[in-house]
Amino acid sequence: MRDVISGYAGRQLSLHALGLVVILSGVLVVAPLLPSIIETFDISPATAGFSISVLWATNALVQYPGGRYADRLPSTVVLLLSQTLLVVGFLSLAFSTTFPQFVLGLALVGAGYGMFEPAGMVLLGDLFDEKRGRAFGIRDAAVNFGSTLSAALAAAALTYTTWRAAFVPVALLLCVVLFSLHRVTRDSYTVSTVDLELRNTAVRLFETPQSGALVAVTAMTLFAWQGTASFLPTFLQLEKGFSELAATLGFAGLFLVGTVTTPVAGALGDRWSHLRVAAVTTGFSVLGLATLVVADRRLLVILGLVVFAVGLTTFWPVIYVHLVGQLSGDTVGGDLGALRTAYFAIGSLGPSYVGLVAAKFDYSLAFASLLVCFLGAGVTVLWLADG
């Protein structure tokens, strides 16, 4: 991996990875804080699920324009704008006194993160070619490491202060990343209007059954991912008898496993087949989630959580590399952003779905029903791999 993180490309990769660590620690800290947030604002699980869906819906809405602008302008410009939105959003969460203000903060965070992702992928796609799988594996390891830190951040906030304080260090550290990006980049800050070309992009992306199947695969997986991850600490507390601290540690373990396994998945995809590796990961997701739902003994629950973590976190680096490889180089940012808009829009409904089912029945039934998504994704990926 040393050759991947050396030179100018390596510095950009390292800085982008650091930004992802900080951003994801703030985005996913909401999940372990959710029981306290529900209590503070006196809301139902369905309303809490809706608020998280707002975060991911705004994320979806800006994916395409963010990617399109990253294609036509220096990607650094889009990255700096996205981080500015994120700082404002996290500060809004930190100082929210009403539920509408809290939801507004989530919307700003979602929009900022939605710009950051496609612009970063354009940047890495430009900087890396043969080592792209390893670069994206490092990128996804940063995503999982930041997600792991979100649990530690939540535990510290709930132990020593209030849930709102968790968002303050995230905003401050993002300011440091923003300034560092400004110092490192070689790009000039060129700004101009950009034609989004919505019709042409839609024609390119949906002209074959295979491209439509890719949207379906990513949408089903993200729907299940968002639904389970958003309520996992709550599920562990209410359905499996975990304490607040143990549930938070379980949530952290989900992404700690991914920190180790995602670079391995990226390397395997480079050597074998990205789609075949993706199919294997969905099998792990099915086995792990099924074990997590039906197990009564603590040891089996933990085992199911580990297996689920392997499947859930290793799917994305290999599917992203496959997606980038299928897209045209001069429109990859916009096309990838359009794809992400489509499947993030569907995926954003996952938390609302789990919240509604949990409010009417329980979290176990809500989680078990998501097995259909993973099974459907696995079958479709196998069809794509053999096509």
mmCIF file with all atom_site columns, C-alpha atoms in Angstrom, residues 165-281:
data_model
loop_
_atom_site.group_PDB
_atom_site.id
_atom_site.type_symbol
_atom_site.label_atom_id
_atom_site.label_alt_id
_atom_site.label_comp_id
_atom_site.label_asym_id
_atom_site.label_entity_id
_atom_site.label_seq_id
_atom_site.pdbx_PDB_ins_code
_atom_site.Cartn_x
_atom_site.Cartn_y
_atom_site.Cartn_z
_atom_site.occupancy
_atom_site.B_iso_or_equiv
_atom_site.pdbx_formal_charge
_atom_site.auth_seq_id
_atom_site.auth_comp_id
_atom_site.auth_asym_id
_atom_site.auth_atom_id
_atom_site.pdbx_PDB_model_num
ATOM 1   C CA . ALA A 1 165 ? -21.660 18.298  21.970  1.00 0.00 ? 165 ALA A CA 1
ATOM 2   C CA . ALA A 1 166 ? -20.700 15.378  19.722  1.00 0.00 ? 166 ALA A CA 1
ATOM 3   C CA . PHE A 1 167 ? -20.989 17.574  16.616  1.00 0.00 ? 167 PHE A CA 1
ATOM 4   C CA . VAL A 1 168 ? -18.672 20.399  17.768  1.00 0.00 ? 168 VAL A CA 1
ATOM 5   C CA . PRO A 1 169 ? -15.292 18.635  17.311  1.00 0.00 ? 169 PRO A CA 1
ATOM 6   C CA . VAL A 1 170 ? -16.471 17.317  13.935  1.00 0.00 ? 170 VAL A CA 1
ATOM 7   C CA . ALA A 1 171 ? -17.102 20.864  12.692  1.00 0.00 ? 171 ALA A CA 1
ATOM 8   C CA . LEU A 1 172 ? -13.742 22.085  14.009  1.00 0.00 ? 172 LEU A CA 1
ATOM 9   C CA . LEU A 1 173 ? -11.754 19.225  12.495  1.00 0.00 ? 173 LEU A CA 1
ATOM 10  C CA . LEU A 1 174 ? -13.478 19.733  9.149   1.00 0.00 ? 174 LEU A CA 1
ATOM 11  C CA . CYS A 1 175 ? -12.216 23.313  9.160   1.00 0.00 ? 175 CYS A CA 1
ATOM 12  C CA . VAL A 1 176 ? -8.685  21.921  9.517   1.00 0.00 ? 176 VAL A CA 1
ATOM 13  C CA . VAL A 1 177 ? -9.225  19.473  6.611   1.00 0.00 ? 177 VAL A CA 1
ATOM 14  C CA . LEU A 1 178 ? -10.671 22.261  4.472   1.00 0.00 ? 178 LEU A CA 1
ATOM 15  C CA . PHE A 1 179 ? -7.643  24.495  5.059   1.00 0.00 ? 179 PHE A CA 1
ATOM 16  C CA . SER A 1 180 ? -5.231  21.590  4.410   1.00 0.00 ? 180 SER A CA 1
ATOM 17  C CA . LEU A 1 181 ? -6.919  20.791  1.096   1.00 0.00 ? 181 LEU A CA 1
ATOM 18  C CA . HIS A 1 182 ? -6.523  24.422  0.084   1.00 0.00 ? 182 HIS A CA 1
ATOM 19  C CA . ARG A 1 183 ? -2.789  24.250  0.865   1.00 0.00 ? 183 ARG A CA 1
ATOM 20  C CA . VAL A 1 184 ? -2.107  20.903  -0.863  1.00 0.00 ? 184 VAL A CA 1
ATOM 21  C CA . THR A 1 185 ? -4.050  21.205  -4.117  1.00 0.00 ? 185 THR A CA 1
ATOM 22  C CA . ARG A 1 186 ? -2.444  22.179  -7.403  1.00 0.00 ? 186 ARG A CA 1
ATOM 23  C CA . ASP A 1 187 ? -5.793  23.061  -8.983  1.00 0.00 ? 187 ASP A CA 1
ATOM 24  C CA . SER A 1 188 ? -6.774  26.626  -9.765  1.00 0.00 ? 188 SER A CA 1
ATOM 25  C CA . TYR A 1 189 ? -10.138 27.770  -8.419  1.00 0.00 ? 189 TYR A CA 1
ATOM 26  C CA . THR A 1 190 ? -12.069 28.106  -11.671 1.00 0.00 ? 190 THR A CA 1
ATOM 27  C CA . VAL A 1 191 ? -15.808 28.682  -11.314 1.00 0.00 ? 191 VAL A CA 1
ATOM 28  C CA . SER A 1 192 ? -18.389 28.768  -14.127 1.00 0.00 ? 192 SER A CA 1
ATOM 29  C CA . THR A 1 193 ? -21.893 27.626  -14.966 1.00 0.00 ? 193 THR A CA 1
ATOM 30  C CA . VAL A 1 194 ? -22.305 23.983  -15.958 1.00 0.00 ? 194 VAL A CA 1
ATOM 31  C CA . ASP A 1 195 ? -25.000 22.415  -18.141 1.00 0.00 ? 195 ASP A CA 1
ATOM 32  C CA . LEU A 1 196 ? -26.364 19.444  -16.212 1.00 0.00 ? 196 LEU A CA 1
ATOM 33  C CA . GLU A 1 197 ? -27.490 17.610  -19.395 1.00 0.00 ? 197 GLU A CA 1
ATOM 34  C CA . LEU A 1 198 ? -30.049 15.567  -17.497 1.00 0.00 ? 198 LEU A CA 1
ATOM 35  C CA . ARG A 1 199 ? -31.619 13.931  -20.565 1.00 0.00 ? 199 ARG A CA 1
ATOM 36  C CA . ASN A 1 200 ? -28.318 12.838  -22.134 1.00 0.00 ? 200 ASN A CA 1
ATOM 37  C CA . THR A 1 201 ? -27.098 11.446  -18.826 1.00 0.00 ? 201 THR A CA 1
ATOM 38  C CA . ALA A 1 202 ? -30.307 9.466   -18.282 1.00 0.00 ? 202 ALA A CA 1
ATOM 39  C CA . VAL A 1 203 ? -30.061 7.980   -21.793 1.00 0.00 ? 203 VAL A CA 1
ATOM 40  C CA . ARG A 1 204 ? -26.448 6.892   -21.205 1.00 0.00 ? 204 ARG A CA 1
ATOM 41  C CA . LEU A 1 205 ? -27.170 5.294   -17.860 1.00 0.00 ? 205 LEU A CA 1
ATOM 42  C CA . PHE A 1 206 ? -30.329 3.365   -18.676 1.00 0.00 ? 206 PHE A CA 1
ATOM 43  C CA . GLU A 1 207 ? -29.745 2.306   -22.270 1.00 0.00 ? 207 GLU A CA 1
ATOM 44  C CA . THR A 1 208 ? -28.986 -1.338  -21.306 1.00 0.00 ? 208 THR A CA 1
ATOM 45  C CA . PRO A 1 209 ? -30.594 -3.824  -18.894 1.00 0.00 ? 209 PRO A CA 1
ATOM 46  C CA . GLN A 1 210 ? -27.223 -4.198  -17.159 1.00 0.00 ? 210 GLN A CA 1
ATOM 47  C CA . SER A 1 211 ? -27.068 -0.520  -16.188 1.00 0.00 ? 211 SER A CA 1
ATOM 48  C CA . GLY A 1 212 ? -30.599 -0.645  -14.818 1.00 0.00 ? 212 GLY A CA 1
ATOM 49  C CA . ALA A 1 213 ? -29.696 -3.789  -12.875 1.00 0.00 ? 213 ALA A CA 1
ATOM 50  C CA . LEU A 1 214 ? -26.734 -1.980  -11.288 1.00 0.00 ? 214 LEU A CA 1
ATOM 51  C CA . VAL A 1 215 ? -29.068 0.734   -10.033 1.00 0.00 ? 215 VAL A CA 1
ATOM 52  C CA . ALA A 1 216 ? -31.378 -1.943  -8.608  1.00 0.00 ? 216 ALA A CA 1
ATOM 53  C CA . VAL A 1 217 ? -28.490 -3.739  -6.862  1.00 0.00 ? 217 VAL A CA 1
ATOM 54  C CA . THR A 1 218 ? -27.094 -0.625  -5.255  1.00 0.00 ? 218 THR A CA 1
ATOM 55  C CA . ALA A 1 219 ? -30.567 0.665   -4.322  1.00 0.00 ? 219 ALA A CA 1
ATOM 56  C CA . MET A 1 220 ? -31.592 -2.579  -2.603  1.00 0.00 ? 220 MET A CA 1
ATOM 57  C CA . THR A 1 221 ? -28.293 -2.816  -0.742  1.00 0.00 ? 221 THR A CA 1
ATOM 58  C CA . LEU A 1 222 ? -28.331 0.808   0.363   1.00 0.00 ? 222 LEU A CA 1
ATOM 59  C CA . PHE A 1 223 ? -31.982 0.597   1.466   1.00 0.00 ? 223 PHE A CA 1
ATOM 60  C CA . ALA A 1 224 ? -31.069 -2.306  3.750   1.00 0.00 ? 224 ALA A CA 1
ATOM 61  C CA . TRP A 1 225 ? -27.769 -0.678  4.796   1.00 0.00 ? 225 TRP A CA 1
ATOM 62  C CA . GLN A 1 226 ? -29.411 2.597   5.844   1.00 0.00 ? 226 GLN A CA 1
ATOM 63  C CA . GLY A 1 227 ? -32.272 0.852   7.610   1.00 0.00 ? 227 GLY A CA 1
ATOM 64  C CA . THR A 1 228 ? -30.100 -1.492  9.674   1.00 0.00 ? 228 THR A CA 1
ATOM 65  C CA . ALA A 1 229 ? -27.217 0.868   10.456  1.00 0.00 ? 229 ALA A CA 1
ATOM 66  C CA . SER A 1 230 ? -29.476 3.740   11.534  1.00 0.00 ? 230 SER A CA 1
ATOM 67  C CA . PHE A 1 231 ? -31.283 1.637   14.136  1.00 0.00 ? 231 PHE A CA 1
ATOM 68  C CA . LEU A 1 232 ? -28.646 -0.971  15.033  1.00 0.00 ? 232 LEU A CA 1
ATOM 69  C CA . PRO A 1 233 ? -27.808 0.443   18.512  1.00 0.00 ? 233 PRO A CA 1
ATOM 70  C CA . THR A 1 234 ? -31.528 0.792   19.283  1.00 0.00 ? 234 THR A CA 1
ATOM 71  C CA . PHE A 1 235 ? -32.144 -2.768  18.017  1.00 0.00 ? 235 PHE A CA 1
ATOM 72  C CA . LEU A 1 236 ? -29.362 -4.177  20.204  1.00 0.00 ? 236 LEU A CA 1
ATOM 73  C CA . GLN A 1 237 ? -30.737 -2.386  23.285  1.00 0.00 ? 237 GLN A CA 1
ATOM 74  C CA . LEU A 1 238 ? -34.439 -3.149  22.871  1.00 0.00 ? 238 LEU A CA 1
ATOM 75  C CA . GLU A 1 239 ? -34.361 -6.570  21.172  1.00 0.00 ? 239 GLU A CA 1
ATOM 76  C CA . LYS A 1 240 ? -31.147 -8.166  22.423  1.00 0.00 ? 240 LYS A CA 1
ATOM 77  C CA . GLY A 1 241 ? -30.848 -6.693  25.924  1.00 0.00 ? 241 GLY A CA 1
ATOM 78  C CA . PHE A 1 242 ? -27.581 -4.820  25.361  1.00 0.00 ? 242 PHE A CA 1
ATOM 79  C CA . SER A 1 243 ? -26.737 -1.887  27.605  1.00 0.00 ? 243 SER A CA 1
ATOM 80  C CA . GLU A 1 244 ? -26.341 1.550   26.030  1.00 0.00 ? 244 GLU A CA 1
ATOM 81  C CA . LEU A 1 245 ? -22.536 1.211   26.128  1.00 0.00 ? 245 LEU A CA 1
ATOM 82  C CA . ALA A 1 246 ? -22.560 -2.357  24.775  1.00 0.00 ? 246 ALA A CA 1
ATOM 83  C CA . ALA A 1 247 ? -24.913 -1.369  21.945  1.00 0.00 ? 247 ALA A CA 1
ATOM 84  C CA . THR A 1 248 ? -22.635 1.544   21.048  1.00 0.00 ? 248 THR A CA 1
ATOM 85  C CA . LEU A 1 249 ? -19.616 -0.780  21.038  1.00 0.00 ? 249 LEU A CA 1
ATOM 86  C CA . GLY A 1 250 ? -21.528 -3.210  18.835  1.00 0.00 ? 250 GLY A CA 1
ATOM 87  C CA . PHE A 1 251 ? -22.222 -0.390  16.396  1.00 0.00 ? 251 PHE A CA 1
ATOM 88  C CA . ALA A 1 252 ? -18.527 0.520   16.443  1.00 0.00 ? 252 ALA A CA 1
ATOM 89  C CA . GLY A 1 253 ? -17.574 -3.096  15.830  1.00 0.00 ? 253 GLY A CA 1
ATOM 90  C CA . LEU A 1 254 ? -19.622 -3.111  12.642  1.00 0.00 ? 254 LEU A CA 1
ATOM 91  C CA . PHE A 1 255 ? -17.299 -0.566  11.057  1.00 0.00 ? 255 PHE A CA 1
ATOM 92  C CA . LEU A 1 256 ? -14.128 -1.641  12.837  1.00 0.00 ? 256 LEU A CA 1
ATOM 93  C CA . VAL A 1 257 ? -14.411 -4.937  10.977  1.00 0.00 ? 257 VAL A CA 1
ATOM 94  C CA . GLY A 1 258 ? -14.920 -2.998  7.747   1.00 0.00 ? 258 GLY A CA 1
ATOM 95  C CA . THR A 1 259 ? -11.766 -0.966  8.343   1.00 0.00 ? 259 THR A CA 1
ATOM 96  C CA . VAL A 1 260 ? -9.776  -4.199  8.041   1.00 0.00 ? 260 VAL A CA 1
ATOM 97  C CA . THR A 1 261 ? -11.775 -5.980  5.343   1.00 0.00 ? 261 THR A CA 1
ATOM 98  C CA . THR A 1 262 ? -12.461 -3.233  2.764   1.00 0.00 ? 262 THR A CA 1
ATOM 99  C CA . PRO A 1 263 ? -8.844  -2.878  1.531   1.00 0.00 ? 263 PRO A CA 1
ATOM 100 C CA . VAL A 1 264 ? -8.722  -6.676  1.217   1.00 0.00 ? 264 VAL A CA 1
ATOM 101 C CA . ALA A 1 265 ? -11.940 -6.653  -0.814  1.00 0.00 ? 265 ALA A CA 1
ATOM 102 C CA . GLY A 1 266 ? -10.551 -3.959  -3.115  1.00 0.00 ? 266 GLY A CA 1
ATOM 103 C CA . ALA A 1 267 ? -7.355  -5.940  -3.717  1.00 0.00 ? 267 ALA A CA 1
ATOM 104 C CA . LEU A 1 268 ? -9.318  -9.164  -4.359  1.00 0.00 ? 268 LEU A CA 1
ATOM 105 C CA . GLY A 1 269 ? -11.526 -7.334  -6.829  1.00 0.00 ? 269 GLY A CA 1
ATOM 106 C CA . ASP A 1 270 ? -8.445  -6.131  -8.743  1.00 0.00 ? 270 ASP A CA 1
ATOM 107 C CA . ARG A 1 271 ? -7.098  -9.688  -8.983  1.00 0.00 ? 271 ARG A CA 1
ATOM 108 C CA . TRP A 1 272 ? -10.322 -11.660 -9.428  1.00 0.00 ? 272 TRP A CA 1
ATOM 109 C CA . SER A 1 273 ? -13.586 -9.958  -10.396 1.00 0.00 ? 273 SER A CA 1
ATOM 110 C CA . HIS A 1 274 ? -15.222 -6.991  -8.683  1.00 0.00 ? 274 HIS A CA 1
ATOM 111 C CA . LEU A 1 275 ? -18.722 -8.306  -9.365  1.00 0.00 ? 275 LEU A CA 1
ATOM 112 C CA . ARG A 1 276 ? -17.952 -11.808 -8.071  1.00 0.00 ? 276 ARG A CA 1
ATOM 113 C CA . VAL A 1 277 ? -16.481 -10.370 -4.885  1.00 0.00 ? 277 VAL A CA 1
ATOM 114 C CA . ALA A 1 278 ? -19.619 -8.218  -4.529  1.00 0.00 ? 278 ALA A CA 1
ATOM 115 C CA . ALA A 1 279 ? -21.783 -11.333 -4.863  1.00 0.00 ? 279 ALA A CA 1
ATOM 116 C CA . VAL A 1 280 ? -19.834 -13.047 -2.075  1.00 0.00 ? 280 VAL A CA 1
ATOM 117 C CA . THR A 1 281 ? -20.255 -10.023 0.194   1.00 0.00 ? 281 THR A CA 1
#
